[in-house]
Short mmCIF file of C-alpha atoms in Angstrom, two decimals:
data_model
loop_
_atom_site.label_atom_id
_atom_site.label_comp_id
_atom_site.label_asym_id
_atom_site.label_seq_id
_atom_site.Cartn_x
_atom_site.Cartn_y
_atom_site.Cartn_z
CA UNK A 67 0.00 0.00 0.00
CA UNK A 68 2.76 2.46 0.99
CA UNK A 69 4.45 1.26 -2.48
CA UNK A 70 1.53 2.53 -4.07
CA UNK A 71 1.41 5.82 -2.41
CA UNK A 72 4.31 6.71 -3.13
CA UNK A 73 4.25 5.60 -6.49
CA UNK A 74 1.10 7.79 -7.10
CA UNK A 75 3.34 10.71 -4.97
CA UNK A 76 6.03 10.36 -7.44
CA UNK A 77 3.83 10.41 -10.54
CA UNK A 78 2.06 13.85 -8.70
CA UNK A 79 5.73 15.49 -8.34
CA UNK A 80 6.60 14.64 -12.06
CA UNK A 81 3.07 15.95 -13.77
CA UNK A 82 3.84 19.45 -11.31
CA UNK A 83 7.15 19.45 -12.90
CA UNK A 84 6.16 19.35 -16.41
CA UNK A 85 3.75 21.58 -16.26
CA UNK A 86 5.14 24.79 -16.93
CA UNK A 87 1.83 27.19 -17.55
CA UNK A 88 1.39 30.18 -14.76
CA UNK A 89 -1.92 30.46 -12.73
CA UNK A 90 -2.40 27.08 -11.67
CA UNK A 91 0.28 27.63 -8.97
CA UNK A 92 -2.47 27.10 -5.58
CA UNK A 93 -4.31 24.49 -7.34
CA UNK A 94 -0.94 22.58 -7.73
CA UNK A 95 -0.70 23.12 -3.58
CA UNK A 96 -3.79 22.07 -3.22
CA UNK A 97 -3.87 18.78 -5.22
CA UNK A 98 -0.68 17.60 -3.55
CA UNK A 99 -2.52 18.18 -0.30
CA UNK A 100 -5.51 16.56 -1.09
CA UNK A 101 -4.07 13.33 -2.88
CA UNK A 102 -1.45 12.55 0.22
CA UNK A 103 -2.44 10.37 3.10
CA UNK A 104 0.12 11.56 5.86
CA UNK A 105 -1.59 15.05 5.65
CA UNK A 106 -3.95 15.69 8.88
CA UNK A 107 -6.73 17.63 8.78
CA UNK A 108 -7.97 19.16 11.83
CA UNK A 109 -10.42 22.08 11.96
CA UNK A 110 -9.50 24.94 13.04
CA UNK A 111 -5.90 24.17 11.73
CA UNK A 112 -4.06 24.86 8.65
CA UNK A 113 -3.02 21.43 6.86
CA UNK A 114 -0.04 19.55 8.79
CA UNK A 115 2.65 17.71 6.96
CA UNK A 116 3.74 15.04 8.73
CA UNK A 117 6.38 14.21 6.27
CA UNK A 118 8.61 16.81 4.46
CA UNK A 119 8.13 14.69 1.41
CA UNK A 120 4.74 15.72 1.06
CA UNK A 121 5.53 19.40 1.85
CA UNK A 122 8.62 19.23 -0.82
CA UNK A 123 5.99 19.62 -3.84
CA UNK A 124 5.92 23.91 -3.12
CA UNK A 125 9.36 24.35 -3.46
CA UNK A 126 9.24 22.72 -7.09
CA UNK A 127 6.48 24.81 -8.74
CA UNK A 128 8.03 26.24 -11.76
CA UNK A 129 6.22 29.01 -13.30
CA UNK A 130 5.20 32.50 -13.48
CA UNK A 131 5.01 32.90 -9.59
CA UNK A 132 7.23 34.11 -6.77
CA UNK A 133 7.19 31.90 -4.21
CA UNK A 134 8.15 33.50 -0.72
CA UNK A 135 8.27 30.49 1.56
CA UNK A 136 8.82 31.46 5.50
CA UNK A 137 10.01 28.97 8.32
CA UNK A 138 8.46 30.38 11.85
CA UNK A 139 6.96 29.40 14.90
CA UNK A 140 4.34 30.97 17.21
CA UNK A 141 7.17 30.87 19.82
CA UNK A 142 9.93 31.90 17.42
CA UNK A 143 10.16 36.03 18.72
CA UNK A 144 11.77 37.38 15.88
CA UNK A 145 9.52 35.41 13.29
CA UNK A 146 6.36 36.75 15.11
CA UNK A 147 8.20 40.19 14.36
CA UNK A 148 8.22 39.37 10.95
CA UNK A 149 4.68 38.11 9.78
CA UNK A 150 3.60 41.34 9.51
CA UNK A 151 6.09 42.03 6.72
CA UNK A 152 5.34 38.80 4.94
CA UNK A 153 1.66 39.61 5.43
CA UNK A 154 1.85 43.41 3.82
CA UNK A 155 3.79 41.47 0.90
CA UNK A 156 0.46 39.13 0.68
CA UNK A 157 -1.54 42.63 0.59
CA UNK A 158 0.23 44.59 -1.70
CA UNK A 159 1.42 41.93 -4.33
CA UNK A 160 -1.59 39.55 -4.49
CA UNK A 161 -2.60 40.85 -8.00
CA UNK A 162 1.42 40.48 -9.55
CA UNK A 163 1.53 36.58 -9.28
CA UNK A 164 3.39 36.66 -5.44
CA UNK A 165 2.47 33.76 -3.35
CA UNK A 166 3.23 33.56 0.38
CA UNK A 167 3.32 30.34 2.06
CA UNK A 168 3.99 30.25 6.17
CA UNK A 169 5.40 27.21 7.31
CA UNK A 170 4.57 26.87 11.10
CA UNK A 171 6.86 24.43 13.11
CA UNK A 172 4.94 24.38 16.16
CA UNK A 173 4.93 21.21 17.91
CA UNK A 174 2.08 18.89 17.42
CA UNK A 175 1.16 19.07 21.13
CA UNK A 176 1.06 22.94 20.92
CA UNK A 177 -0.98 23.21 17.51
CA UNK A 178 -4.69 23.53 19.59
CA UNK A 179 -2.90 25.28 21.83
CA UNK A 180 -0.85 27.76 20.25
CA UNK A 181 -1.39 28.43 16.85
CA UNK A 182 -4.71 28.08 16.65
CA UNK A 183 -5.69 31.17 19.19
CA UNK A 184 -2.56 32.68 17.72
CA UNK A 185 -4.43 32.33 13.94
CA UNK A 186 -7.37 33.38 14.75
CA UNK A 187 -5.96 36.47 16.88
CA UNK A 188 -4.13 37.27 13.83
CA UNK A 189 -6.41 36.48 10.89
CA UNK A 190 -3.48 35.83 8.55
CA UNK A 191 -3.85 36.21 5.10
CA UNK A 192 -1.29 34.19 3.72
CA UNK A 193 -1.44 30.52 3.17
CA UNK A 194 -0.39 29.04 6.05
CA UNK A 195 0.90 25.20 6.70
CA UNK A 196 2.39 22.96 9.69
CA UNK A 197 5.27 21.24 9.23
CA UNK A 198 6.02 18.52 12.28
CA UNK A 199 8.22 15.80 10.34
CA UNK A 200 10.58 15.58 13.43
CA UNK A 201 13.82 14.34 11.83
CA UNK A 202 15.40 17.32 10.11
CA UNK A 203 18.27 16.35 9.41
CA UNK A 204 16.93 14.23 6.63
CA UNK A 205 15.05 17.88 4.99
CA UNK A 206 16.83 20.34 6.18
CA UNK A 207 19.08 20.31 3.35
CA UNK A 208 16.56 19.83 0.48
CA UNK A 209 14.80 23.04 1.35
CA UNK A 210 18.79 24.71 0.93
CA UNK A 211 21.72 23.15 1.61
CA UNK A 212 22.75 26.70 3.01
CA UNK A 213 20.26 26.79 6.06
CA UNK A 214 21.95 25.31 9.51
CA UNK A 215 17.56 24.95 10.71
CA UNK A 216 17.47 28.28 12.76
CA UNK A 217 14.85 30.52 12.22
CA UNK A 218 13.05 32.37 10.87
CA UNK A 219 14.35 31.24 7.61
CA UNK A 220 12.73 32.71 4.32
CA UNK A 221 13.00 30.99 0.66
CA UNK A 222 12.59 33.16 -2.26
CA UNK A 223 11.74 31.37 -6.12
CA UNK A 224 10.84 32.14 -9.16
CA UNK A 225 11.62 29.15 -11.90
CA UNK A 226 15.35 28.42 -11.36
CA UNK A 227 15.85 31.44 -9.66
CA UNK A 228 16.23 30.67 -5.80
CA UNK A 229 17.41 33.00 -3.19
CA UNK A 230 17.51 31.86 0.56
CA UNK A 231 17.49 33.46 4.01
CA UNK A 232 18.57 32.66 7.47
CA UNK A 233 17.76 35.69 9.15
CA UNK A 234 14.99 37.96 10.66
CA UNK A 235 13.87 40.64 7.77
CA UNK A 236 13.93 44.08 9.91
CA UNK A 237 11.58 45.73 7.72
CA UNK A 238 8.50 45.84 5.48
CA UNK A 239 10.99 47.64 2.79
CA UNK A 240 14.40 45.05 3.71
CA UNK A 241 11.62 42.42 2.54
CA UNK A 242 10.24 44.16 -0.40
CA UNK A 243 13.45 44.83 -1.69
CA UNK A 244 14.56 40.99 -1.99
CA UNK A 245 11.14 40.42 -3.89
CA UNK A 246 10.95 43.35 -6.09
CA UNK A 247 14.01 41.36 -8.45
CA UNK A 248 11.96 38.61 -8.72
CA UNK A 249 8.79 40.28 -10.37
CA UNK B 214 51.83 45.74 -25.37
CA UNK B 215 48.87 44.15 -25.92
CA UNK B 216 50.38 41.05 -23.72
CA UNK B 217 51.29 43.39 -21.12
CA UNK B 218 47.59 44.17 -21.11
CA UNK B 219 46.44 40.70 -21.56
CA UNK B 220 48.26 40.11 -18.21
CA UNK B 221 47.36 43.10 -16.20
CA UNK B 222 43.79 41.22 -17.16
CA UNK B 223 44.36 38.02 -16.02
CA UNK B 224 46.42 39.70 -12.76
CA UNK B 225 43.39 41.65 -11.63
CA UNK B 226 41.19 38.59 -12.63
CA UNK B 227 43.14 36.42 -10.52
CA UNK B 228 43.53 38.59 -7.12
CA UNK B 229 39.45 39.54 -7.79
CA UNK B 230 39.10 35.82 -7.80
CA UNK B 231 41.28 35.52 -4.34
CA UNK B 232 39.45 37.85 -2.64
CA UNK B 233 36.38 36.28 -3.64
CA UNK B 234 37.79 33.06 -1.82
CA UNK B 235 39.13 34.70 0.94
CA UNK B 236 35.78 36.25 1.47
CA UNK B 237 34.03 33.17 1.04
CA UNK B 238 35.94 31.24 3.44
CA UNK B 239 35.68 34.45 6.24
CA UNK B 240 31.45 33.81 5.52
CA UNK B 241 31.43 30.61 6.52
CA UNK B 242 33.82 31.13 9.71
CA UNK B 243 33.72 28.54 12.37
CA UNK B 244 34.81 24.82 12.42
CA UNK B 245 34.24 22.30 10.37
CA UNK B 246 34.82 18.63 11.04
CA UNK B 247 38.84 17.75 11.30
CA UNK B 248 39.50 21.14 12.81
CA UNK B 249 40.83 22.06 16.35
CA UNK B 250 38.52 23.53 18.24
CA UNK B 251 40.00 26.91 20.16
CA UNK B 252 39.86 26.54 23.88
CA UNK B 253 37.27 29.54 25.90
CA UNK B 254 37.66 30.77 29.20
CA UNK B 255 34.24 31.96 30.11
CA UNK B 256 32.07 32.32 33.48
CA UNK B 257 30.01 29.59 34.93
CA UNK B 258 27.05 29.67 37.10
CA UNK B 259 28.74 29.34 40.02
CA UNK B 260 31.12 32.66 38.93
CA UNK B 261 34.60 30.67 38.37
CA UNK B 262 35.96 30.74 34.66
CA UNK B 263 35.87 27.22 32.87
CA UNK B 264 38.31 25.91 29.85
CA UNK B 265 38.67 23.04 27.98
CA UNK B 266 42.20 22.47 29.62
CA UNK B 267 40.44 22.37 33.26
CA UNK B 268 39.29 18.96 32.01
CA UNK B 269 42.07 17.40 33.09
CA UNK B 270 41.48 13.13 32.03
CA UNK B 271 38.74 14.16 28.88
CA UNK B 272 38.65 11.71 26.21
CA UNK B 273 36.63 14.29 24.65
CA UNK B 274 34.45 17.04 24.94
CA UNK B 275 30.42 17.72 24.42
CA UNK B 276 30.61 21.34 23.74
CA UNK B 277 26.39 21.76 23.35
CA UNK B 278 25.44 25.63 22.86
CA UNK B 279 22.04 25.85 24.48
CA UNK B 280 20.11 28.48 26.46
CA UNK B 281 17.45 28.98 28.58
CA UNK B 282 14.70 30.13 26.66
CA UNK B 283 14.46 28.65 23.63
CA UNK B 284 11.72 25.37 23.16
CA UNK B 285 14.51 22.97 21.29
CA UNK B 286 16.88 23.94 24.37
CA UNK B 287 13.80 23.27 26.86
CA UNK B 288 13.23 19.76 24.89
CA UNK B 289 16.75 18.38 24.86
CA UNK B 290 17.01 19.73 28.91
CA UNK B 291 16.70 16.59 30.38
CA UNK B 292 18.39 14.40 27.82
CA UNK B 293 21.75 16.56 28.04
CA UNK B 294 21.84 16.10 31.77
CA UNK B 295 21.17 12.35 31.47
CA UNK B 296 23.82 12.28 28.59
CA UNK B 297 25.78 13.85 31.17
CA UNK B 298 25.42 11.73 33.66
CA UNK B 299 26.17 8.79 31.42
CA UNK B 300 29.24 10.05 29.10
CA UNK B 301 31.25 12.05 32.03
CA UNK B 302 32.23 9.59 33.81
CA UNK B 303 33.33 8.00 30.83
CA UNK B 304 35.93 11.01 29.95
CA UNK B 305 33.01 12.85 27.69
CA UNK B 306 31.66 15.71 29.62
CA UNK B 307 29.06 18.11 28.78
CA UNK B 308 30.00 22.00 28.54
CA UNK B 309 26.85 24.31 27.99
CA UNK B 310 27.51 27.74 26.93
CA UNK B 311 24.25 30.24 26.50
CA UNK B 312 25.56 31.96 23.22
CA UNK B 313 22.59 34.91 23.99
CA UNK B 314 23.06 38.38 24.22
CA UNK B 315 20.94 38.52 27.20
CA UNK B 316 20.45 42.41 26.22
CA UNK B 317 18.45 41.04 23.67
CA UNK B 318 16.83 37.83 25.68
CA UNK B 319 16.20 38.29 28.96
CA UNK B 320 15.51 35.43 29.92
CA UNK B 321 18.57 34.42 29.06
CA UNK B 322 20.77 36.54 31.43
CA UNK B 323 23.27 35.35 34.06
CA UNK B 324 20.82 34.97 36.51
CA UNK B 325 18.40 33.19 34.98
CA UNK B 326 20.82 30.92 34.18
CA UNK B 327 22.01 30.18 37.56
CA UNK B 328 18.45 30.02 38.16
CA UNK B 329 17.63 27.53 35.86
CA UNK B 330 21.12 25.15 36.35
CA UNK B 331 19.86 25.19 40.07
CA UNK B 332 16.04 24.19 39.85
CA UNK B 333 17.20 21.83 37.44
CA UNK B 334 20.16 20.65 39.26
CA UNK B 335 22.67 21.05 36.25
CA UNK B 336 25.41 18.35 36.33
CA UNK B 337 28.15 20.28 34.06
CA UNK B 338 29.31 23.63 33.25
CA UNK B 339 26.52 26.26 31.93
CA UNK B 340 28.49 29.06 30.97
CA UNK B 341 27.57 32.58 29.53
CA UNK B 342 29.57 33.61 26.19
CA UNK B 343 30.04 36.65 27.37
CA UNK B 344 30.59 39.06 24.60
CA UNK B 345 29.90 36.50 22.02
CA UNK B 346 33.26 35.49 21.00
CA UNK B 347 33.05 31.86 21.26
CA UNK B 348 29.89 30.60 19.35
CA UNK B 349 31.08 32.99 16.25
CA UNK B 350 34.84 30.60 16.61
CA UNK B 351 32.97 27.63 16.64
CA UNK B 352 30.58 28.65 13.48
CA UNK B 353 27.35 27.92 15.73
CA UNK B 354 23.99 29.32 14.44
CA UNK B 355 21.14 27.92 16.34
CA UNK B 356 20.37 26.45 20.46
CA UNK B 357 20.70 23.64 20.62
CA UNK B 358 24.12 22.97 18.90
CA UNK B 359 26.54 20.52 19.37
CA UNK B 360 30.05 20.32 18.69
CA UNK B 361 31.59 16.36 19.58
CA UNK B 362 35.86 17.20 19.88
CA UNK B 363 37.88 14.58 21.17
CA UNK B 364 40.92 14.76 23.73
CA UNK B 365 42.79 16.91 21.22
CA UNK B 366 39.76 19.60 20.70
CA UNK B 367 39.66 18.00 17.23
CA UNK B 368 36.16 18.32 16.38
CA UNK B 369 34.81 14.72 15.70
CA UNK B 370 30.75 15.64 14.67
CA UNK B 371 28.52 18.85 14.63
CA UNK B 372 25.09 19.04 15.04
CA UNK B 373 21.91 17.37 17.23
CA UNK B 374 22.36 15.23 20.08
CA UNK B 375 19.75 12.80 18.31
CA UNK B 376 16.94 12.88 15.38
CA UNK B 377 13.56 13.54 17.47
CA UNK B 378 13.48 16.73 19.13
CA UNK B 379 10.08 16.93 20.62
CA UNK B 380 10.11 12.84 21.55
CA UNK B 381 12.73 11.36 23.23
CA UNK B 382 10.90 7.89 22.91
CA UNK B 383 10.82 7.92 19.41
CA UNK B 384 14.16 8.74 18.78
CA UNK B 385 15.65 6.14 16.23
CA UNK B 386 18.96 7.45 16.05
CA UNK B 387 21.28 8.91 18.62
CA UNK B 388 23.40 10.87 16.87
CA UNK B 389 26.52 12.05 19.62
CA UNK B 390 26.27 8.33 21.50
CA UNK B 391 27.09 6.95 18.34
CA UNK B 392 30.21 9.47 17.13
CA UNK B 393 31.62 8.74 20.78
CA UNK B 394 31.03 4.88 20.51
CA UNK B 395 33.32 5.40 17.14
CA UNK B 396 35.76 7.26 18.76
CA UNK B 397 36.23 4.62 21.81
CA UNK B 398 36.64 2.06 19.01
CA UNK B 399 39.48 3.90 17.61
CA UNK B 400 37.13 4.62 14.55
CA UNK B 401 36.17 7.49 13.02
CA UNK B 402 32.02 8.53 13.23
CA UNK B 403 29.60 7.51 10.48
CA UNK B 404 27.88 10.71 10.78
CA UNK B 405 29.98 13.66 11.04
CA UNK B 406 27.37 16.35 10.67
CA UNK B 407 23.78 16.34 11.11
CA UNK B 408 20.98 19.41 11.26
CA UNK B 409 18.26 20.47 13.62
CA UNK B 410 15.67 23.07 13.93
CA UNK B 411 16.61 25.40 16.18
CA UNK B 412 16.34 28.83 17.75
CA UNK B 413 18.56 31.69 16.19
CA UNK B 414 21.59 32.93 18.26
CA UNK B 415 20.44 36.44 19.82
CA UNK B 416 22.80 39.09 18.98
CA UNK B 417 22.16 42.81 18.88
CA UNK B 418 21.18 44.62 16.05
CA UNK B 419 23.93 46.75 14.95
#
């Protein structure tokens, strides 16, 4: 059974990666979310990966979009700092094919919690995911080879074009400015 | 003349490209596996300095930076004083240094960490990097990080102590044990380097 589901995973990954046309960016998301099994659903809750394998699909969507992919935590300080920068660049760039994506590590026994009163404090209006595959050593890497696994931690992408980030942005405008090349 | 040009090229092309190196290498400061680790003398909790060298029969030593406040430090607490317990007696002790500005984290200040170190009964060194000079010479970026050197401060493995943060039951692999079971075999570890989430290092904004 797990042969299979993988097998179908794999055959997922390689139809994203030949398709090439803009626009369908979220659906892509949304279809690798929907056809994975390790993905929990709880309401309330943004979807939560409990593999990185099934998360890996957003950092290979070649196309049109820039992809601005942050690493935080409810009980990261300087990422909470941050969101609001990430959230202004979900504001003012929703029209010019920018697509935020928060990845929340909060621990599984912290999601009810933590994030969720911390979501709906905030009303976030970027796409927001969880993340709890435990063993990063083994993704780390494959989300940069440059990132030690502090954060925050912020990938930038546009087709081949990849820029990465382990650092807090201090600004609306220090953020802006990294995206701005991309468009 | 033209050669003479043709060389100034390739003269400026080839410092531009050393200085690119140089750079390059000064980015990505701190150790990497096979290197000697520098010895510290910083403060402990109980106000006498601490070095390597004060370790006077180490087979090795479990240089972990951790802190106070940050929830990966919090999760590996109890595990670094059992690994402690365990691996000191065996010649591998466990030196903690808080690389935190506590200017910038509170919680992290000298007090606190004497605070801490005493409610949870600390069995090694926790010691404050005072005016960050250490963590920056050892290349760390995140609490917790560990740096495995062995009785010549030859660093041995980098990274987690094992691969499940938030579980210590389900861990599956335990990454430090098994560099130091290596080491007392006369072998050299499987896994030199291995990475964690973590909390960023808290330095002032300058």
């Amino acid at each position: 059974m797990q042969k299979i589901i993988f097998t179908l995973f794999l055959a997922i990954l390689f139809l994203n990666a030949c398709q090439e046309s803009g626009n369908t960016k979220t659906a892509k998301v949304e279809r690798a979310v929907s056809n994975s099994t390790s993905i929990k659903r709880i309401p309330g809750l943004p979807p939560i990966y409990e593999r990185f394998e099934d998360l890996a699909p957003i950092f290979e969507q070649y196309n049109d979009t820039t992809y601005v992919i942050n690493f935080w935590s409810t009980w990261c300080a300087p990422c909470v700092k941050e969101l609001p920068y990430f959230e202004a660049l979900t504001e003012k760039y929703a029209t010019q094919n920018v697509k935020v994506i928060l990845v929340s590590l909060d621990f599984p026994k912290q999601l009810e919690t933590k994030l969720k009163p911390f979501l709906k404090e905030n009303n976030l209006q970027s796409t927001v995911l969880v993340l709890t595959d435990p063993d990063a050593n083994s993704w780390v890497d494959k989300v940069n080879p440059a990132w030690s696994g502090a954060i925050p931690a912020t990938v930038v992408y546009k087709g081949d074009t990849n820029k990465f980030y382990e650092k807090a942005f201090e600004s609306f405008a220090e953020l802006e400015g990294i995206i701005t090349p991309f468009l | 003349m033209k050669k003479v040009f043709n060389l100034a090229i390739l003269l400026v092309a080839t410092i531009g490209l050393f200085v690119a190196a140089t750079n390059s290498t000064k980015s990505g400061a701190g150790l990497e596996v096979g290197d000697t680790a520098p010895d510290f003398a910083l403060k402990n909790i109980d106000g006498k300095t601490v070095s390597l060298a004060d370790y006077k029969n180490a087979k090795g030593y479990v240089v972990i930076f951790t802190c106070n406040t940050c929830p990966y430090a919090v999760m590996y607490e109890q595990r670094i004083i059992e690994f402690h317990n365990k691996y000191a007696a065996k010649g591998y002790p466990v030196i903690a240094i808080n690389p935190n500005d506590p200017a910038v984290k509170a919680g992290d200040s000298f007090e606190k960490m004497q605070q801490r170190a005493e409610a949870k009964e600390f069995p090694f060194a926790y010691l404050l990097d005072d005016g960050q000079e250490v963590y920056p010479a050892y290349g760390a970026t995140r609490t917790p990080h560990i740096y495995l050197l062995d009785a010549d401060r030859k660093v041995q493995y980098i990274g987690a102590l094992d691969n499940n943060p938030q579980d210590a039951a389900a861990v599956t692999t335990k990454y430090v044990e098994a560099a130091i079971a290596a080491l007392e075999a006369g072998k050299t570890p499987e896994t030199t380097t291995t990475k964690a989430i973590g909390c960023s290092i808290k330095v002032k904004r300058s």
